[in-house]
CSV table of C-alpha atoms in Angstrom, one decimal:
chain,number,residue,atom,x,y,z
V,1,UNK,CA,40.5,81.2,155.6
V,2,UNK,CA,43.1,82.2,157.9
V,3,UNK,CA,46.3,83.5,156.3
V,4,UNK,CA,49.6,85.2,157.9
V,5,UNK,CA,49.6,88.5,156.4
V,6,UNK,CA,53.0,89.5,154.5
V,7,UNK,CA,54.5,86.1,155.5
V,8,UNK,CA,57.0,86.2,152.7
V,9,UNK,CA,57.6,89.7,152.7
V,10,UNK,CA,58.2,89.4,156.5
V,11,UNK,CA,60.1,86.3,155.4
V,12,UNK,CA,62.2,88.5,152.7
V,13,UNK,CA,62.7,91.1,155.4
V,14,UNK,CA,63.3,89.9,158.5
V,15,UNK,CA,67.2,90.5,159.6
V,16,UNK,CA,68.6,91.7,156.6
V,17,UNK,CA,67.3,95.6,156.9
V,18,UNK,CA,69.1,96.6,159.8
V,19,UNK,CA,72.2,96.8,157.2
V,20,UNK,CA,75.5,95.5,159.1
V,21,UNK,CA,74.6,93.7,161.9
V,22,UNK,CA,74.1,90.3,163.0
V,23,UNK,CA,70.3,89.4,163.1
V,24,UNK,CA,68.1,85.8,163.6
V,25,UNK,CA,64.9,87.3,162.5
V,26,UNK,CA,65.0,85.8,159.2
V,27,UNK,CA,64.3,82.3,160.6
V,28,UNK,CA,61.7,83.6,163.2
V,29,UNK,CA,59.5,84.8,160.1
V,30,UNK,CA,59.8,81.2,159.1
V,31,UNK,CA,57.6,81.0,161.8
V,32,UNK,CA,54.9,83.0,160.5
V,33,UNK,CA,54.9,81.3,156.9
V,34,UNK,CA,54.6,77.9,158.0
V,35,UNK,CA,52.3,78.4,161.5
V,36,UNK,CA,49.5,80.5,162.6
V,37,UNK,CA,50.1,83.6,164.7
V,38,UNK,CA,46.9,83.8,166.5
V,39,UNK,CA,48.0,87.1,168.0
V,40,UNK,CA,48.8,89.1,165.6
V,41,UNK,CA,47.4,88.1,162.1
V,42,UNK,CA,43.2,88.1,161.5
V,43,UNK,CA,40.6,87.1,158.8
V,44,UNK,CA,41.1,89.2,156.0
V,45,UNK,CA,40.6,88.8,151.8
V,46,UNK,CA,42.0,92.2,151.6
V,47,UNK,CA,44.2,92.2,149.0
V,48,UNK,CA,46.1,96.0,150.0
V,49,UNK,CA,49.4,95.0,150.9
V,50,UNK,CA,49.5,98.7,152.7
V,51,UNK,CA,46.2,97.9,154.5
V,52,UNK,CA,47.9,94.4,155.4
V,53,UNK,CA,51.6,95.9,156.6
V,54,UNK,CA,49.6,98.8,158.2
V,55,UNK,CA,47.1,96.8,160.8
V,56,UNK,CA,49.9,94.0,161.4
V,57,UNK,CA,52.0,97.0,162.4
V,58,UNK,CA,49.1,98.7,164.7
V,59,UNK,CA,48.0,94.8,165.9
V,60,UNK,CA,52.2,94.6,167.0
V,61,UNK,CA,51.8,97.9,168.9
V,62,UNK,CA,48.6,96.5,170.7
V,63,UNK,CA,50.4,93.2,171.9
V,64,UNK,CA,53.6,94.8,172.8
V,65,UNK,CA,51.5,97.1,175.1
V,66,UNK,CA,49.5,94.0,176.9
V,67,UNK,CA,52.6,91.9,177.4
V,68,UNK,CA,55.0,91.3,180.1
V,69,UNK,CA,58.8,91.2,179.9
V,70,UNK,CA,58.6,88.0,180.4
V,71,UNK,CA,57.4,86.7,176.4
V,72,UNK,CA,57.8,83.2,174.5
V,73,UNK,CA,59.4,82.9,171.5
V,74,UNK,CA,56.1,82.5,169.5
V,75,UNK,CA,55.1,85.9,170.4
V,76,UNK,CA,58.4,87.1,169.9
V,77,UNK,CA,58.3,86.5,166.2
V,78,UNK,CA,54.5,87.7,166.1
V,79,UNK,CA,55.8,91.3,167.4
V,80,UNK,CA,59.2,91.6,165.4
V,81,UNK,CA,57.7,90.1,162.1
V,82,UNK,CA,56.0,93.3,161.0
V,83,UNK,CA,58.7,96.0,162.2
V,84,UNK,CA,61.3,93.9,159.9
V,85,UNK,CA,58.8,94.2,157.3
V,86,UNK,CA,58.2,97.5,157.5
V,87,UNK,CA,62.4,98.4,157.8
V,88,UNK,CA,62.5,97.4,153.8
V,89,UNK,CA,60.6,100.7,152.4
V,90,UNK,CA,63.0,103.6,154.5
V,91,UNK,CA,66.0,101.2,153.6
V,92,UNK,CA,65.2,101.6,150.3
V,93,UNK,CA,64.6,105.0,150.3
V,94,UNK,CA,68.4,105.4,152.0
V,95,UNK,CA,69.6,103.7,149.0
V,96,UNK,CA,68.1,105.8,146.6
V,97,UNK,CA,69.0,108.9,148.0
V,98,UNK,CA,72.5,108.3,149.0
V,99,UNK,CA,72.9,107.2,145.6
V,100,UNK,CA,71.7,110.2,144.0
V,101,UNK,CA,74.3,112.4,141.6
V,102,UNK,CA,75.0,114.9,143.2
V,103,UNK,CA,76.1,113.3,146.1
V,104,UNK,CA,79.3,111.5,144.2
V,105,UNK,CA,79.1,108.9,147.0
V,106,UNK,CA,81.8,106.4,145.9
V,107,UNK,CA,79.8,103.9,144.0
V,108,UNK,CA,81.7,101.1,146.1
V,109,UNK,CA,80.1,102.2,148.8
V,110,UNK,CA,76.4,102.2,147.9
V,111,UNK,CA,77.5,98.7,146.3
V,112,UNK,CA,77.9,97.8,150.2
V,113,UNK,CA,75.2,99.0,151.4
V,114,UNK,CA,72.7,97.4,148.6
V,115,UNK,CA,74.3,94.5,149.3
V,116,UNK,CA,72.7,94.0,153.1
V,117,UNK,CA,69.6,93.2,150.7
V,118,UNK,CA,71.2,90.1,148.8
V,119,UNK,CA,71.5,89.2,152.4
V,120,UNK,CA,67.9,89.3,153.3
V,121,UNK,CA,67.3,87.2,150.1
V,122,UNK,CA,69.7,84.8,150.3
V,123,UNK,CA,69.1,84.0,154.1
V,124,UNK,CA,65.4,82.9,153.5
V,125,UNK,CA,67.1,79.2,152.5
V,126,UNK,CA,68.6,79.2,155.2
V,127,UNK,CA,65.3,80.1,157.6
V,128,UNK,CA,63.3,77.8,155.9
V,129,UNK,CA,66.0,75.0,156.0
V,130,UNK,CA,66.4,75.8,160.3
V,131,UNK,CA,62.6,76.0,160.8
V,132,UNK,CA,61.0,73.2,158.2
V,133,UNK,CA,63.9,70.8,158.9
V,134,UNK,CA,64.6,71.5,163.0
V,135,UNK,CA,61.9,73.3,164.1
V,136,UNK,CA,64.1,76.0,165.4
V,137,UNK,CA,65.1,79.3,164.4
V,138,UNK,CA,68.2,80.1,162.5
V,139,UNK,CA,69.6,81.2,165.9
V,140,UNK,CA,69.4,78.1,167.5
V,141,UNK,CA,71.3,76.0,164.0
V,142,UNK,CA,74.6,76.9,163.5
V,143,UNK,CA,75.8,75.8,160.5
V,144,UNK,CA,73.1,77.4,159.2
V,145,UNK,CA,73.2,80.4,161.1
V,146,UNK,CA,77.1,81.3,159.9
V,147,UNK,CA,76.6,80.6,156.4
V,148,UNK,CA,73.7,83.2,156.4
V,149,UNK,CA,75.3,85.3,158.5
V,150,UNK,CA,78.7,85.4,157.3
V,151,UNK,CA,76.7,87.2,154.4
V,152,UNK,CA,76.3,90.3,156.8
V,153,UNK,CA,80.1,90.2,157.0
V,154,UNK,CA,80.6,90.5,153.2
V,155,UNK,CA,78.3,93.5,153.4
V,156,UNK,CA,80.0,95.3,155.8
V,157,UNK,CA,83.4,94.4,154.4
V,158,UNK,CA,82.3,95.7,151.0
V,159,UNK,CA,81.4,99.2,152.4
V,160,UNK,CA,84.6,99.3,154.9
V,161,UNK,CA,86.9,98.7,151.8
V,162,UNK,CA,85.2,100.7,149.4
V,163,UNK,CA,84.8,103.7,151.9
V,164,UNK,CA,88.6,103.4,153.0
V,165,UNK,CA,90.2,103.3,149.2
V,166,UNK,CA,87.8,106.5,148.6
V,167,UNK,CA,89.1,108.3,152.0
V,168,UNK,CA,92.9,107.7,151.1
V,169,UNK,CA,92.2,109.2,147.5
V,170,UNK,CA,90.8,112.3,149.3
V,171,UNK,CA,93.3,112.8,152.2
V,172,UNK,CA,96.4,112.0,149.9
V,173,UNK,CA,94.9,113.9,147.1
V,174,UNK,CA,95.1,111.1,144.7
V,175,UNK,CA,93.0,110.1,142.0
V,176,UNK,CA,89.7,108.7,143.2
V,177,UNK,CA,89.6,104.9,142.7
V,178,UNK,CA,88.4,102.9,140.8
V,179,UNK,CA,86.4,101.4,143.3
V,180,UNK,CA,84.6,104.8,143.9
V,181,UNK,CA,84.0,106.0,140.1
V,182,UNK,CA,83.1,102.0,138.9
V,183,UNK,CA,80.2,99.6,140.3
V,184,UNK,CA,82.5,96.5,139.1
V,185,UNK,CA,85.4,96.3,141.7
V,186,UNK,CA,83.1,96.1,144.8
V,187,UNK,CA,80.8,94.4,143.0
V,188,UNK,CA,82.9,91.2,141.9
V,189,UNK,CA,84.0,91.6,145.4
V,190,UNK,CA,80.7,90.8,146.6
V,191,UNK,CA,79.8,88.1,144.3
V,192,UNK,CA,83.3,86.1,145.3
V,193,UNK,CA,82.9,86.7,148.8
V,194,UNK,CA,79.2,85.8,148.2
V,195,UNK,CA,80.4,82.4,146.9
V,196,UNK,CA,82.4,81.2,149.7
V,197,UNK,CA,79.6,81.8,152.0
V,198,UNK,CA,77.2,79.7,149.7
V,199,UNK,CA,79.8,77.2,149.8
V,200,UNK,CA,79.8,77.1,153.3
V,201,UNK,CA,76.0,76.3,153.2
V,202,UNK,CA,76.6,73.6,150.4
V,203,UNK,CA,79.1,71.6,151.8
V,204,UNK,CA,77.6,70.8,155.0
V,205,UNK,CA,74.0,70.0,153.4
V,206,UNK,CA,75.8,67.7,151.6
V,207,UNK,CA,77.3,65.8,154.4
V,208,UNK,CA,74.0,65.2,156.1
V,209,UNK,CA,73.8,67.7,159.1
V,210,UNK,CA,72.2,67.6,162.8
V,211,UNK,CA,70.9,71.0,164.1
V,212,UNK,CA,73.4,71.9,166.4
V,213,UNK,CA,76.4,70.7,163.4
V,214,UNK,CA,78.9,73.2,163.9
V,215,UNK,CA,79.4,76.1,161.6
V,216,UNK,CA,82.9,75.3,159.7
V,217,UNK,CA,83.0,72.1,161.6
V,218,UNK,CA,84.2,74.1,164.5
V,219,UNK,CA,87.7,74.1,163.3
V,220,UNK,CA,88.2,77.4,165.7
V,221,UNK,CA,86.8,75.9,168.6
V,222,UNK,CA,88.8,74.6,171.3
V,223,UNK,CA,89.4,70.8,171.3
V,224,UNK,CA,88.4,69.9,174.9
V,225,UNK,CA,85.5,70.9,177.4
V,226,UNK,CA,86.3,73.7,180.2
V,227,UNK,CA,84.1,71.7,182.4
V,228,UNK,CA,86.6,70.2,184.8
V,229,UNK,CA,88.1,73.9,184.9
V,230,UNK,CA,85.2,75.5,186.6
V,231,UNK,CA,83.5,76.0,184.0
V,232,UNK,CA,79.5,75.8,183.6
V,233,UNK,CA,78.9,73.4,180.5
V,234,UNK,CA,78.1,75.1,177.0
V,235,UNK,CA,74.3,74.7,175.9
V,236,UNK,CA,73.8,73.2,172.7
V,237,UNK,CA,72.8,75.9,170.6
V,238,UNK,CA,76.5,78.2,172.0
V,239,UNK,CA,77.9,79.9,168.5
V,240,UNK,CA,81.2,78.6,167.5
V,241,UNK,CA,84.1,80.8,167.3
V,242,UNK,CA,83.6,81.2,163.4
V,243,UNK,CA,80.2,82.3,164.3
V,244,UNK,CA,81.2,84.6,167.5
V,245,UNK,CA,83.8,85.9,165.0
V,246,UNK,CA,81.7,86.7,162.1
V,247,UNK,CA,79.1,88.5,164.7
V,248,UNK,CA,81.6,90.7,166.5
V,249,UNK,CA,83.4,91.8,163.1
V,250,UNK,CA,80.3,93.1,162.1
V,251,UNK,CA,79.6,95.2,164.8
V,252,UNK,CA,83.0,96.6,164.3
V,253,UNK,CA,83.1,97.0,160.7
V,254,UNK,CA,80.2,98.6,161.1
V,255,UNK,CA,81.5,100.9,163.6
V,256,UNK,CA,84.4,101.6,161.5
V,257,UNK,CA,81.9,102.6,158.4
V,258,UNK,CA,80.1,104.9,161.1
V,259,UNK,CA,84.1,106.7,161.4
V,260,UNK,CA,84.3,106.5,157.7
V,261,UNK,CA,81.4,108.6,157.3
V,262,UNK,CA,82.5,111.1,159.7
V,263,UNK,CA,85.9,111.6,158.2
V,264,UNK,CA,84.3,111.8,154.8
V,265,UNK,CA,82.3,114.5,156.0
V,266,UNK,CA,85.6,116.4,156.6
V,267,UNK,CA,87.2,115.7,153.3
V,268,UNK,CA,84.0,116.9,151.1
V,269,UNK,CA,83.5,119.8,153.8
V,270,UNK,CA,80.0,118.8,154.0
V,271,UNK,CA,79.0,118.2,157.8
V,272,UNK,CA,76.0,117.1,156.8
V,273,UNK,CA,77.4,113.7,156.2
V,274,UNK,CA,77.8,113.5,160.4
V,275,UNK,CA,74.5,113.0,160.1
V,276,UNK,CA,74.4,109.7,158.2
V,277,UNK,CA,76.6,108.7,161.5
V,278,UNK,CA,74.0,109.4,163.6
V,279,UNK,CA,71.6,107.8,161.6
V,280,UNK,CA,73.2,104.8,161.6
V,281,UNK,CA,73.5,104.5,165.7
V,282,UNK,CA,70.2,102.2,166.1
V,283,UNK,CA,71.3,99.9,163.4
V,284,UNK,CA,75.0,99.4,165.4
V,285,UNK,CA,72.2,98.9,168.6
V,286,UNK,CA,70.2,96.6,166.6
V,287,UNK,CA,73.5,94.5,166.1
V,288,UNK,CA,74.4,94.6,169.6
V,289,UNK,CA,71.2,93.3,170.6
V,290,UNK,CA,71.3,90.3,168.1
V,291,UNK,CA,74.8,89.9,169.8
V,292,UNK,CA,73.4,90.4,172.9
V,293,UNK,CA,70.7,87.6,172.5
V,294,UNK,CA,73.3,85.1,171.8
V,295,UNK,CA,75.1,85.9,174.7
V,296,UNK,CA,72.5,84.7,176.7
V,297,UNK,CA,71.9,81.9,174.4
V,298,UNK,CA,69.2,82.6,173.0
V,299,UNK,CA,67.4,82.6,175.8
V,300,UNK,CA,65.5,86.3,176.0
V,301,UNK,CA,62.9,86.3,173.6
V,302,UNK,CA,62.1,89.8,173.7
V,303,UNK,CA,65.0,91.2,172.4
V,304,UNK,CA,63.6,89.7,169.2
V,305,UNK,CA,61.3,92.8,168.8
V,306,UNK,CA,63.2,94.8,170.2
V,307,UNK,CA,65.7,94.3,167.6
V,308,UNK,CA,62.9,94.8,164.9
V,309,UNK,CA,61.9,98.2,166.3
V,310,UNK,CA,65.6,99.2,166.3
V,311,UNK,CA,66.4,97.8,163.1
V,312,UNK,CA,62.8,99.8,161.7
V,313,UNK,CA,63.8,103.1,163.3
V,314,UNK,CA,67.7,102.9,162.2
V,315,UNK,CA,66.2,102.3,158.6
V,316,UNK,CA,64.3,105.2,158.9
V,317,UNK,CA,67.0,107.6,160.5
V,318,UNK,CA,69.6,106.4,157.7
V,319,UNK,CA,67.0,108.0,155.1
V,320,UNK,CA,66.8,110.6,157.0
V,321,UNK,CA,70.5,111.5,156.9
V,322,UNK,CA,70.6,110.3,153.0
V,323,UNK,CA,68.1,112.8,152.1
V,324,UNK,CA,69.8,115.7,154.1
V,325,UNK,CA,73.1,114.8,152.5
V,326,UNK,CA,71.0,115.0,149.1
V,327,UNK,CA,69.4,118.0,150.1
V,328,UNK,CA,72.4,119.8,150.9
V,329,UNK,CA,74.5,119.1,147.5
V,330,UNK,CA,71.3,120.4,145.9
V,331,UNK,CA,69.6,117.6,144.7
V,332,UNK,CA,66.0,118.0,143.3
V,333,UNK,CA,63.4,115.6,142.1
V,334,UNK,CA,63.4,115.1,138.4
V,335,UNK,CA,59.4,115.8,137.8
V,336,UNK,CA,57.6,118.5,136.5
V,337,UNK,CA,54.5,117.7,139.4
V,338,UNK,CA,53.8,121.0,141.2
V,339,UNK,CA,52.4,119.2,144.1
V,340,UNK,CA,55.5,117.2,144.5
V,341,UNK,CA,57.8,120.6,143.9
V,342,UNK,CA,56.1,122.6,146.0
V,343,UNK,CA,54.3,120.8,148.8
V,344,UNK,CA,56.3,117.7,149.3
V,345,UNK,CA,59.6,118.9,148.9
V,346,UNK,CA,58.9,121.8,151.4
V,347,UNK,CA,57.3,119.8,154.1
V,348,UNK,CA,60.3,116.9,153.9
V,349,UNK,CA,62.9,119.7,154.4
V,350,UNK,CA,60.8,120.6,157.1
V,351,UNK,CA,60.6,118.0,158.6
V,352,UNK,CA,64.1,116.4,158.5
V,353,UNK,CA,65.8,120.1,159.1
V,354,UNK,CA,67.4,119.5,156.1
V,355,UNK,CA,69.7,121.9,154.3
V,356,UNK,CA,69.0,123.4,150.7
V,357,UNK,CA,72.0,123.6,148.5
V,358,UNK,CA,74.1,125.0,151.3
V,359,UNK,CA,75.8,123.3,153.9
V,360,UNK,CA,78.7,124.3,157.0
V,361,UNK,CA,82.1,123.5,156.2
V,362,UNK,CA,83.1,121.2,159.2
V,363,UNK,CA,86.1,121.6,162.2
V,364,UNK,CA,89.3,119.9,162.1
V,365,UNK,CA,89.4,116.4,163.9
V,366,UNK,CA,91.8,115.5,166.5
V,367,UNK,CA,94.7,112.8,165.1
V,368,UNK,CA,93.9,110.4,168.7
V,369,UNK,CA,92.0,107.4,168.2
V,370,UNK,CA,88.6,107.7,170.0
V,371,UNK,CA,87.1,104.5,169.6
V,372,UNK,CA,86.5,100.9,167.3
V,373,UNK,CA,85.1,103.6,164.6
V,374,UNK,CA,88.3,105.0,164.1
V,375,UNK,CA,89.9,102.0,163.5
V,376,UNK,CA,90.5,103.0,159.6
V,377,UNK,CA,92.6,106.0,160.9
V,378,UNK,CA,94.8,104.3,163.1
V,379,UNK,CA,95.5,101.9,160.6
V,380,UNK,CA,95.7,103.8,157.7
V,381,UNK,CA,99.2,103.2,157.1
V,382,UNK,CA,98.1,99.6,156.1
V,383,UNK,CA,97.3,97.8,152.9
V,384,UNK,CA,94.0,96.8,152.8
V,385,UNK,CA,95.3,93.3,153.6
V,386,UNK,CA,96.9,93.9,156.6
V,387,UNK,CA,94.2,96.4,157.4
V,388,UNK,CA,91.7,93.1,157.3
V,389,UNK,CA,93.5,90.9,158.9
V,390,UNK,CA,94.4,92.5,161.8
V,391,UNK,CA,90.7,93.8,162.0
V,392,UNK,CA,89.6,90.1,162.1
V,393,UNK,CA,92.1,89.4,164.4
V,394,UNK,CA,91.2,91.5,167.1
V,395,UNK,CA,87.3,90.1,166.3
V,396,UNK,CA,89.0,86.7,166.9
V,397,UNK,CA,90.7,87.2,170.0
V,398,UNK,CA,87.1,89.3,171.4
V,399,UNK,CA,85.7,86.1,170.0
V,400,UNK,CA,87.6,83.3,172.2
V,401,UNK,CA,86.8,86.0,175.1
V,402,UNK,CA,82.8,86.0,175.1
V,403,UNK,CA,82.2,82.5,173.8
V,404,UNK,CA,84.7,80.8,176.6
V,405,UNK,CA,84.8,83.3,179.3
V,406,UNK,CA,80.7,83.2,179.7
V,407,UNK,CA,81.0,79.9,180.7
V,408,UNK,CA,82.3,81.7,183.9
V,409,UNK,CA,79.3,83.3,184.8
V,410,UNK,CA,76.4,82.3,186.3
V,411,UNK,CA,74.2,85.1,184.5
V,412,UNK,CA,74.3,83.9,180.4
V,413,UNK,CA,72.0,80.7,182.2
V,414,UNK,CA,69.5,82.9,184.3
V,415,UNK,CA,68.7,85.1,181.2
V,416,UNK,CA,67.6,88.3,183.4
V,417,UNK,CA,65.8,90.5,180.9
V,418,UNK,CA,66.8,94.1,182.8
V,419,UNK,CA,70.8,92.6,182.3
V,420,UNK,CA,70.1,91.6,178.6
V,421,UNK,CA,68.7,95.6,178.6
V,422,UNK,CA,71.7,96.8,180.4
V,423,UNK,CA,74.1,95.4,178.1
V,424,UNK,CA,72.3,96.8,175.3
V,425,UNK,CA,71.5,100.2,176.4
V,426,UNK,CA,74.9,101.0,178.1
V,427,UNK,CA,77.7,100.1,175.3
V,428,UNK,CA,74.2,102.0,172.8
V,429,UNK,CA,74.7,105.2,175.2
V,430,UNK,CA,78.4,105.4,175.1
V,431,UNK,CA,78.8,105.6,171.6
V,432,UNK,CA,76.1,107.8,171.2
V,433,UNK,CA,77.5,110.2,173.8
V,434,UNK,CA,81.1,109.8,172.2
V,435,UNK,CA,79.5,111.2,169.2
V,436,UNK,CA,77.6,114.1,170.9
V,437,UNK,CA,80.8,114.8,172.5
V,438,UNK,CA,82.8,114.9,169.4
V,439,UNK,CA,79.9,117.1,167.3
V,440,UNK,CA,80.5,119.4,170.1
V,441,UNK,CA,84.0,119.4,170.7
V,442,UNK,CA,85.9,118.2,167.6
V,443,UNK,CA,89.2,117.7,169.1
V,444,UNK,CA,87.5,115.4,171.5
V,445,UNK,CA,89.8,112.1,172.1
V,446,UNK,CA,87.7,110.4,174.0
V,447,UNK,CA,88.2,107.5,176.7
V,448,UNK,CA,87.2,104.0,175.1
C-alpha cells in the first residue's frame, strides 16, 4: 500500500517553524496528505518515524539534485514537505534551551516564540479547508491565507512587546516587568489576539466563501481597478492589503526582535546573545522568500523548497545560538549519565564554539538608527501603543506600495526565477553584512 510518509507531521509542520515569517507551506503539505507524491515517498511498512523523516529527507536531496529551476508546483511540495518537517525538532530544541534558568530570558519572550507553534497547529484548518475545498494552496485563497497568517503576526507581536517592556526595565534600571518574571501577561495576550484571528476565519466560512473571497472583505483595498491608469490587471490570487500588511509587519517585527536581541546582549553584558541574532538571519530570509513568492504571485514554485531549507537551517542555527547563550550563563544538564556529561556535552561545545560559564562583556553601541531592527530604539520614547501603531503604519503604507505599484511592472507576470533569487539574496546579504559590520565595528551607523 502506498502511503505519504509523515503526511501529518509534514502537515503539522509545514510554515509554522521558520518562527516569524510569512510562510504557504502549510497548505502545500495538504498536498501530500490527500495525493500521492510519486517522487518523493515509496513502499514502506516501516513503522520508524526516524527511518521515515530520514529517507524522505535524503529522497528530497536526490530530486532537488535532478531538477531544473524551472519545477511545478507538485514537486515543489514533494521537496519542501520534508525540510518543514524536519525544522520542528532544532525548533524545539531552541525553545528548550533559551528557556533554560539560568538564562533569565523574560518569560514573555519565550511565550513568543512558543507561540509560532500554535501557529503551525492552528493553520492545518486552514490548509486542509484551501486544498480539500479549492484545490489550491493556502497561498493561492485569501481569506484563508490571512486568517492563518495573521497568526504569524500575533507571534511576532508577542515577542516584540515582551522583549521591549524587558529592555526598558534594564536600560532605565526599573523593576523587571511583569511580563518578563510571569507567563500570564504575554500569554492572555496571545490567546486574545489568537481569538480575533479565529474570528476572522469564522465569519467568512459562515458567509459561504469563493477561493479568491477577500481576506477582511478587502476593506483596505482600493475601490476601483488601476487598469485604465496603465496599469497591468491584478491576477486573481494578488493578496489584499490586509494580507500584504500582515506579511510585511512580520518581516519587520521580526527584524525588530533580531535588534532586540542585540541590545539585550548589551544590557546583560553577555555578547553571546549577538549570536541568537545571527541565528535568526535565515528565518528573516525564509520570510522574505515567502514574501518574495507572492510578489510574483505565486508563480515560482521553487522558492517553495527553498523556503523549507531556509526555514530548516534557521531552526537549526537559532538552537545553536540558544545553547551558546545557555552554555555561557553556565547551564548544565540535570543527569547523573557520564556519557551524556562527559562525551556529549564536550563534543556540542565543540562543535558550536560555545562558551563555558564565561562570556565577553560587549562594546557600547552607537545611538543612530541603522536599520528596521532598530526600530524599538528609535521609538523608545513611545508607549507600546503608539510604538504599534506607527509600526503597522509604516507596514501599511510599504503595503499600498508592493501590492499597487507591481502592477507597473512587467516582471511580477514573467516570474524569472534568477529575479525571484535576486530579490531574495540581495535584501538576505545586506542585513547580514549590516550585522558583520556592526560585530566588527560597534559604533557602525550604517546606510539603510
Amino acid at each position: 500500500m502506498r502511503k505519504c510518509n509523515l503526511g501529518l507531521l509534514y502537515l503539522l509542520l509545514l510554515e509554522g517553524s521558520y518562527a516569524f515569517l510569512p510562510s504557504n507551506g502549510v497548505a502545500r503539505v495538504a498536498t501530500c496528505a490527500t495525493k500521492e507524491a510519486p517522487l518523493i515517498y515509496r513502499d514502506t511498512q516501516s513503522s520508524s518515524t526516524s527511518l521515515d523523516l530520514a529517507m524522505d529527507l535524503a529522497s528530497s536531496s536526490e530530486l532537488l539534485s535532478s531538477l531544473s529551476l524551472n519545477i511545478d508546483r507538485e514537486q515543489a511540495e514533494a521537496l519542501a514537505g520534508p525540510f518543514f518537517g524536519a525544522s520542528l525538532f532544532p525548533y524545539l530544541a531552541f525553545l528548550y534551551f533559551l528557556n533554560v534558568k539560568e538564562n533569565n530570558c523574560p518569560k514573555g519572550v519565550t511565550v513568543g516564540f512558543a507561540t509560532c507553534l500554535l501557529f503551525v497547529f492552528l493553520t492545518i484548518p486552514a490548509a486542509i479547508a484551501a486544498q480539500v475545498l479549492y484545490g489550491v494552496s493556502l497561498a493561492d485563497s485569501d481569506w484563508l491565507h490571512g486568517s492563518a497568517e495573521s497568526l504569524l503576526t500575533v507571534t511576532n507581536l508577542v515577542t516584540v512587546v515582551a522583549f521591549r517592556q524587558a529592555l526598558e526595565a534594564k536600560e532605565k534600571d526599573l523593576p523587571m516587568p511583569q511580563s518578563a518574571t510571569s507567563w500570564a501577561p504575554m500569554t492572555s495576550l496571545m490567546l486574545g489576539l489568537t481569538g480575533v484571528a479565529i474570528v476572522t476565519a469564522v465569519v467568512p466560512a459562515v458567509l459561504g466563501p469563493t477561493v479568491h473571497t477577500p481576506y477582511l472583505a478587502g476593506f483596505m483595498d482600493l475601490p476601483f481597478s488601476l487598469d485604465g491608469f496603465g496599469a497591468h490587471p491584478e491576477p486573481e490570487n494578488a493578496l489584499t492589503i490586509a494580507t500584504w500588511i500582515i506579511h510585511v509587519s512580520s518581516l519587520v517585527e521580526f527584524l525588530v526582535a533580531m535588534g532586540f536581541a542585540w541590545r539585550w546582549a548589551d544590557v546583560v553584558e553577555n555578547s553571546t546573545w549577538k549570536g541568537l541574532t545571527w541565528g535568526l538571519l535565515p528565518l528573516h530570509s525564509s520570510g522574505i522568500t515567502a514574501c518574495t513568492y507572492h510578489l510574483f504571485f505565486n508563480r515560482i514554485p521553487v522558492l517553495v523548497p527553498l523556503q523549507a531549507l531556509l526555514t530548516c537551517v534557521g531552526n537549526t542555527t537559532a538552537a545553536i545560538a540558544a545553547y551558546r547563550i545557555a552554555r555561557s550563563n553556565g547551564w548544565q544538564p540535570d543527569t547523573d549519565d557520564d556519557r551524556i556529561q562527559n562525551t556529549v556535552i564536550p563534543l556540542l561545545d565543540k562543535v558550536t564554539s560555545s562558551p563555558t560559564g564565561e562570556y565577553q562583556a560587549t562594546v557600547a553601541e552607537s545611538d543612530s538608527l541603522v536599520g528596521f531592527e532598530d526600530l524599538g530604539a528609535a521609538l523608545a520614547g513611545d508607549n507600546d501603543y503608539t510604538f504599534l501603531i506607527k509600526l503597522f503604519g509604516g507596514c501599511a503604507a510599504a503595503s499600498y506600495a508592493i501590492k499597487y505599484g507591481e502592477l507597473y511592472f512587467d516582471f511580477p507576470y514573467d516570474a524569472n526565477v534568477y529575479l525571484g533569487f535576486a530579490v531574495i539574496g540581495f535584501p538576505s546579504a545586506l542585513n547580514a553584512f549590516k550585522w558583520y559590520k556592526r560585530s566588527q565595528d560597534p559604533t557602525f551607523e550604517g546606510w539603510f
